[in-house]
mmCIF file of C-alpha atoms in Angstrom:
data_model
loop_
_atom_site.group_PDB
_atom_site.id
_atom_site.type_symbol
_atom_site.label_atom_id
_atom_site.label_comp_id
_atom_site.label_asym_id
_atom_site.label_seq_id
_atom_site.Cartn_x
_atom_site.Cartn_y
_atom_site.Cartn_z
ATOM 1 C CA UNK X 1 -0.073 -0.053 -0.086
ATOM 2 C CA UNK X 2 2.839 2.417 0.911
ATOM 3 C CA UNK X 3 4.775 1.986 -2.203
ATOM 4 C CA UNK X 4 1.601 2.381 -4.489
ATOM 5 C CA UNK X 5 0.523 5.361 -2.428
ATOM 6 C CA UNK X 6 4.155 7.159 -2.983
ATOM 7 C CA UNK X 7 4.255 6.205 -6.662
ATOM 8 C CA UNK X 8 0.610 7.600 -7.115
ATOM 9 C CA UNK X 9 1.918 10.835 -5.288
ATOM 10 C CA UNK X 10 4.667 11.276 -7.608
ATOM 11 C CA UNK X 11 2.869 10.874 -10.731
ATOM 12 C CA UNK X 12 -0.406 12.852 -9.562
ATOM 13 C CA UNK X 13 1.893 15.966 -9.397
ATOM 14 C CA UNK X 14 2.037 15.938 -13.284
ATOM 15 C CA UNK X 15 -1.632 15.878 -13.953
ATOM 16 C CA UNK X 16 -4.367 13.425 -14.023
ATOM 17 C CA UNK X 17 -3.928 12.140 -17.409
ATOM 18 C CA UNK X 18 -0.189 11.395 -17.052
ATOM 19 C CA UNK X 19 -0.968 9.992 -13.665
ATOM 20 C CA UNK X 20 -3.934 7.816 -14.855
ATOM 21 C CA UNK X 21 -1.812 6.271 -17.590
ATOM 22 C CA UNK X 22 1.302 6.065 -15.430
ATOM 23 C CA UNK X 23 -0.459 4.547 -12.736
ATOM 24 C CA UNK X 24 -1.650 1.506 -15.120
ATOM 25 C CA UNK X 25 1.789 1.250 -16.639
ATOM 26 C CA UNK X 26 3.144 0.616 -13.192
ATOM 27 C CA UNK X 27 0.430 -1.895 -12.382
ATOM 28 C CA UNK X 28 0.986 -3.942 -15.478
ATOM 29 C CA UNK X 29 5.011 -3.727 -15.615
ATOM 30 C CA UNK X 30 5.122 -6.835 -13.548
ATOM 31 C CA UNK X 31 8.330 -8.265 -14.793
ATOM 32 C CA UNK X 32 11.722 -6.925 -16.023
ATOM 33 C CA UNK X 33 10.801 -8.198 -19.753
ATOM 34 C CA UNK X 34 7.704 -6.281 -19.522
ATOM 35 C CA UNK X 35 9.434 -3.290 -18.244
ATOM 36 C CA UNK X 36 11.916 -3.434 -21.059
ATOM 37 C CA UNK X 37 9.235 -3.908 -23.766
ATOM 38 C CA UNK X 38 7.230 -0.890 -22.675
ATOM 39 C CA UNK X 39 10.133 1.293 -22.451
ATOM 40 C CA UNK X 40 11.230 0.230 -25.842
ATOM 41 C CA UNK X 41 7.937 1.108 -27.196
ATOM 42 C CA UNK X 42 7.752 4.444 -25.195
ATOM 43 C CA UNK X 43 11.100 5.455 -26.737
ATOM 44 C CA UNK X 44 10.147 4.615 -30.392
ATOM 45 C CA UNK X 45 7.084 6.089 -30.178
ATOM 46 C CA UNK X 46 8.319 9.033 -28.256
ATOM 47 C CA UNK X 47 10.977 9.716 -30.975
ATOM 48 C CA UNK X 48 8.215 9.361 -33.730
ATOM 49 C CA UNK X 49 6.129 11.998 -32.094
ATOM 50 C CA UNK X 50 9.101 14.129 -31.648
ATOM 51 C CA UNK X 51 8.556 14.170 -27.700
ATOM 52 C CA UNK X 52 11.661 12.566 -26.979
ATOM 53 C CA UNK X 53 15.219 13.465 -28.264
ATOM 54 C CA UNK X 54 16.663 10.608 -30.777
ATOM 55 C CA UNK X 55 19.133 9.874 -28.147
ATOM 56 C CA UNK X 56 16.984 10.070 -25.073
ATOM 57 C CA UNK X 57 15.785 7.196 -22.906
ATOM 58 C CA UNK X 58 12.344 6.970 -21.519
ATOM 59 C CA UNK X 59 14.220 6.771 -18.001
ATOM 60 C CA UNK X 60 15.797 10.244 -18.544
ATOM 61 C CA UNK X 61 12.805 11.679 -20.411
ATOM 62 C CA UNK X 62 10.616 10.399 -17.221
ATOM 63 C CA UNK X 63 12.991 11.833 -14.546
ATOM 64 C CA UNK X 64 12.937 15.424 -16.478
ATOM 65 C CA UNK X 65 8.984 14.897 -16.173
ATOM 66 C CA UNK X 66 9.076 14.211 -12.421
ATOM 67 C CA UNK X 67 11.496 16.799 -11.459
ATOM 68 C CA UNK X 68 9.811 19.594 -13.674
ATOM 69 C CA UNK X 69 6.420 18.645 -12.098
ATOM 70 C CA UNK X 70 7.939 19.498 -8.635
ATOM 71 C CA UNK X 71 8.445 22.938 -9.787
ATOM 72 C CA UNK X 72 4.939 23.299 -11.189
ATOM 73 C CA UNK X 73 6.032 22.511 -14.706
ATOM 74 C CA UNK X 74 3.035 20.173 -15.818
ATOM 75 C CA UNK X 75 1.121 19.809 -19.211
ATOM 76 C CA UNK X 76 -1.542 22.236 -17.646
ATOM 77 C CA UNK X 77 0.944 24.861 -17.248
ATOM 78 C CA UNK X 78 1.067 25.687 -20.845
ATOM 79 C CA UNK X 79 -1.314 26.679 -23.789
ATOM 80 C CA UNK X 80 -0.359 23.888 -25.812
ATOM 81 C CA UNK X 81 1.155 20.369 -25.392
ATOM 82 C CA UNK X 82 3.925 21.523 -27.762
ATOM 83 C CA UNK X 83 5.063 24.159 -25.561
ATOM 84 C CA UNK X 84 5.294 21.615 -22.608
ATOM 85 C CA UNK X 85 7.065 19.077 -24.686
ATOM 86 C CA UNK X 86 9.599 21.733 -25.542
ATOM 87 C CA UNK X 87 9.967 22.795 -21.983
ATOM 88 C CA UNK X 88 10.831 19.320 -20.868
ATOM 89 C CA UNK X 89 13.359 18.910 -23.642
ATOM 90 C CA UNK X 90 15.012 22.040 -22.177
ATOM 91 C CA UNK X 91 14.428 21.158 -18.615
ATOM 92 C CA UNK X 92 17.568 20.358 -16.589
ATOM 93 C CA UNK X 93 17.532 17.997 -13.662
ATOM 94 C CA UNK X 94 19.035 19.337 -10.524
ATOM 95 C CA UNK X 95 21.645 16.956 -8.926
ATOM 96 C CA UNK X 96 19.871 16.722 -5.565
ATOM 97 C CA UNK X 97 16.984 15.058 -7.516
ATOM 98 C CA UNK X 98 18.915 12.602 -9.522
ATOM 99 C CA UNK X 99 18.045 9.054 -8.441
ATOM 100 C CA UNK X 100 14.855 10.307 -6.290
ATOM 101 C CA UNK X 101 12.625 7.995 -8.506
ATOM 102 C CA UNK X 102 12.630 4.384 -9.372
ATOM 103 C CA UNK X 103 13.236 3.138 -12.793
ATOM 104 C CA UNK X 104 9.552 2.042 -13.141
ATOM 105 C CA UNK X 105 8.411 5.416 -11.988
ATOM 106 C CA UNK X 106 10.498 7.288 -14.649
ATOM 107 C CA UNK X 107 9.327 4.991 -17.409
ATOM 108 C CA UNK X 108 5.655 5.116 -16.151
ATOM 109 C CA UNK X 109 6.016 9.138 -16.255
ATOM 110 C CA UNK X 110 7.315 9.144 -19.704
ATOM 111 C CA UNK X 111 4.745 6.655 -20.871
ATOM 112 C CA UNK X 112 1.772 8.996 -19.455
ATOM 113 C CA UNK X 113 3.382 11.963 -21.310
ATOM 114 C CA UNK X 114 3.704 9.921 -24.563
ATOM 115 C CA UNK X 115 0.210 8.955 -24.103
ATOM 116 C CA UNK X 116 -1.004 12.662 -23.866
ATOM 117 C CA UNK X 117 1.038 13.078 -27.054
ATOM 118 C CA UNK X 118 -0.966 10.297 -28.631
ATOM 119 C CA UNK X 119 -4.250 12.106 -27.871
ATOM 120 C CA UNK X 120 -2.687 15.492 -29.121
ATOM 121 C CA UNK X 121 -1.029 14.294 -32.402
ATOM 122 C CA UNK X 122 -2.961 11.078 -33.268
ATOM 123 C CA UNK X 123 -6.501 11.750 -31.877
ATOM 124 C CA UNK X 124 -6.135 8.769 -29.520
ATOM 125 C CA UNK X 125 -8.585 8.439 -26.600
ATOM 126 C CA UNK X 126 -7.001 7.855 -22.946
ATOM 127 C CA UNK X 127 -8.458 4.269 -23.312
ATOM 128 C CA UNK X 128 -6.704 3.778 -26.586
ATOM 129 C CA UNK X 129 -3.442 4.824 -25.229
ATOM 130 C CA UNK X 130 -3.787 2.555 -22.352
ATOM 131 C CA UNK X 131 -4.830 -0.329 -24.305
ATOM 132 C CA UNK X 132 -1.573 0.282 -26.421
ATOM 133 C CA UNK X 133 0.547 -0.178 -23.511
ATOM 134 C CA UNK X 134 -1.411 -3.068 -22.094
ATOM 135 C CA UNK X 135 -0.992 -5.028 -25.253
ATOM 136 C CA UNK X 136 2.526 -4.697 -25.046
ATOM 137 C CA UNK X 137 2.361 -5.834 -21.322
ATOM 138 C CA UNK X 138 0.391 -8.840 -22.573
ATOM 139 C CA UNK X 139 2.287 -9.873 -25.371
ATOM 140 C CA UNK X 140 5.561 -8.191 -25.357
ATOM 141 C CA UNK X 141 7.253 -10.749 -27.754
ATOM 142 C CA UNK X 142 4.527 -10.070 -30.317
ATOM 143 C CA UNK X 143 3.460 -6.305 -29.889
ATOM 144 C CA UNK X 144 6.910 -4.992 -30.260
ATOM 145 C CA UNK X 145 7.971 -1.349 -31.026
ATOM 146 C CA UNK X 146 7.953 -2.030 -34.740
ATOM 147 C CA UNK X 147 4.694 -3.625 -34.797
ATOM 148 C CA UNK X 148 3.075 -0.790 -32.693
ATOM 149 C CA UNK X 149 4.641 1.864 -34.872
ATOM 150 C CA UNK X 150 3.157 0.131 -37.885
ATOM 151 C CA UNK X 151 -0.344 -0.260 -36.283
ATOM 152 C CA UNK X 152 -0.321 3.524 -35.094
ATOM 153 C CA UNK X 153 -0.037 4.302 -38.823
ATOM 154 C CA UNK X 154 -3.485 2.620 -39.515
ATOM 155 C CA UNK X 155 -5.537 3.347 -36.565
ATOM 156 C CA UNK X 156 -5.884 5.069 -33.196
ATOM 157 C CA UNK X 157 -8.293 2.352 -31.751
ATOM 158 C CA UNK X 158 -6.212 -0.101 -29.726
ATOM 159 C CA UNK X 159 -8.969 -0.572 -27.333
ATOM 160 C CA UNK X 160 -10.619 -2.634 -30.128
ATOM 161 C CA UNK X 161 -7.391 -4.644 -30.715
ATOM 162 C CA UNK X 162 -7.175 -5.340 -27.176
ATOM 163 C CA UNK X 163 -10.923 -6.451 -27.169
ATOM 164 C CA UNK X 164 -10.078 -8.878 -30.249
ATOM 165 C CA UNK X 165 -7.099 -10.425 -28.377
ATOM 166 C CA UNK X 166 -9.202 -10.837 -25.235
ATOM 167 C CA UNK X 167 -11.889 -12.346 -27.385
ATOM 168 C CA UNK X 168 -14.595 -9.730 -26.375
ATOM 169 C CA UNK X 169 -16.081 -9.164 -29.554
ATOM 170 C CA UNK X 170 -19.077 -10.645 -31.326
ATOM 171 C CA UNK X 171 -18.347 -12.711 -34.274
ATOM 172 C CA UNK X 172 -18.874 -10.169 -36.840
ATOM 173 C CA UNK X 173 -16.618 -7.433 -35.202
ATOM 174 C CA UNK X 174 -13.977 -10.405 -34.312
ATOM 175 C CA UNK X 175 -13.666 -11.159 -37.999
ATOM 176 C CA UNK X 176 -13.710 -7.530 -39.337
ATOM 177 C CA UNK X 177 -10.894 -6.787 -36.760
ATOM 178 C CA UNK X 178 -9.008 -9.966 -37.783
ATOM 179 C CA UNK X 179 -9.280 -8.896 -41.349
ATOM 180 C CA UNK X 180 -8.015 -5.491 -40.724
ATOM 181 C CA UNK X 181 -5.102 -6.683 -38.449
ATOM 182 C CA UNK X 182 -3.972 -9.244 -41.207
ATOM 183 C CA UNK X 183 -4.141 -6.444 -43.827
ATOM 184 C CA UNK X 184 -2.039 -4.317 -41.334
ATOM 185 C CA UNK X 185 0.492 -7.402 -40.520
ATOM 186 C CA UNK X 186 1.292 -7.701 -44.439
ATOM 187 C CA UNK X 187 3.388 -4.381 -44.053
ATOM 188 C CA UNK X 188 5.544 -5.972 -41.540
ATOM 189 C CA UNK X 189 8.846 -7.604 -42.855
ATOM 190 C CA UNK X 190 8.100 -11.166 -41.752
ATOM 191 C CA UNK X 191 7.274 -12.433 -45.296
ATOM 192 C CA UNK X 192 4.109 -14.442 -43.976
ATOM 193 C CA UNK X 193 1.225 -15.427 -46.187
ATOM 194 C CA UNK X 194 -2.248 -13.900 -45.202
ATOM 195 C CA UNK X 195 -3.109 -17.448 -44.021
ATOM 196 C CA UNK X 196 0.213 -17.579 -41.946
ATOM 197 C CA UNK X 197 -0.653 -14.136 -40.405
ATOM 198 C CA UNK X 198 -4.334 -14.921 -39.483
ATOM 199 C CA UNK X 199 -2.898 -18.166 -37.979
ATOM 200 C CA UNK X 200 -0.555 -15.996 -35.897
ATOM 201 C CA UNK X 201 -3.118 -13.685 -34.849
ATOM 202 C CA UNK X 202 -5.484 -16.472 -33.480
ATOM 203 C CA UNK X 203 -2.648 -17.950 -31.890
ATOM 204 C CA UNK X 204 -1.866 -14.890 -29.926
ATOM 205 C CA UNK X 205 -5.705 -14.696 -29.127
ATOM 206 C CA UNK X 206 -5.739 -18.274 -27.968
ATOM 207 C CA UNK X 207 -2.807 -17.718 -25.628
ATOM 208 C CA UNK X 208 -4.419 -14.867 -23.879
ATOM 209 C CA UNK X 209 -7.535 -16.800 -23.105
#
């Protein structure tokens, strides 16, 4: 209880949106492998959205986000998300704050900011952004950064993808989403046939049940 209370307090200072997403990320990042997978996805998406610098890790970005929040620098402090993002890029963490937060807290903070960027730049809903990270946590070997970036170029509804994986859609919607995913997968460099892609998708869903 004490751990999650302190974590929640650290994230809540950044703002409700970032705190909601970040808290979810902390709860689903249950193993080192999942933490690494989420961190990689955060970095790749963050760079693609120009929120992270090309040489910046989510840990370093998240540390800036958390340290800036302690000085009142949050997304709500600016007229636009672009201005906030630029302020974080230029922010310098004071030496006495270095090491204050755990690796997981820093990655979660960065993930929360990236999720807000997805709503600003890609018209994601909060649920969709959270679903993106939940998919990575569920299937880190399948939902890689490369695959997520490919899917982001085709949809902003990752909640529907998660519902498909969890087998929560009716037959019509399940077949529709599966056909769409199979089409999206054709752009991946795996060289699989459509039948092989569909079989792979169904295997992922079966493993989740």
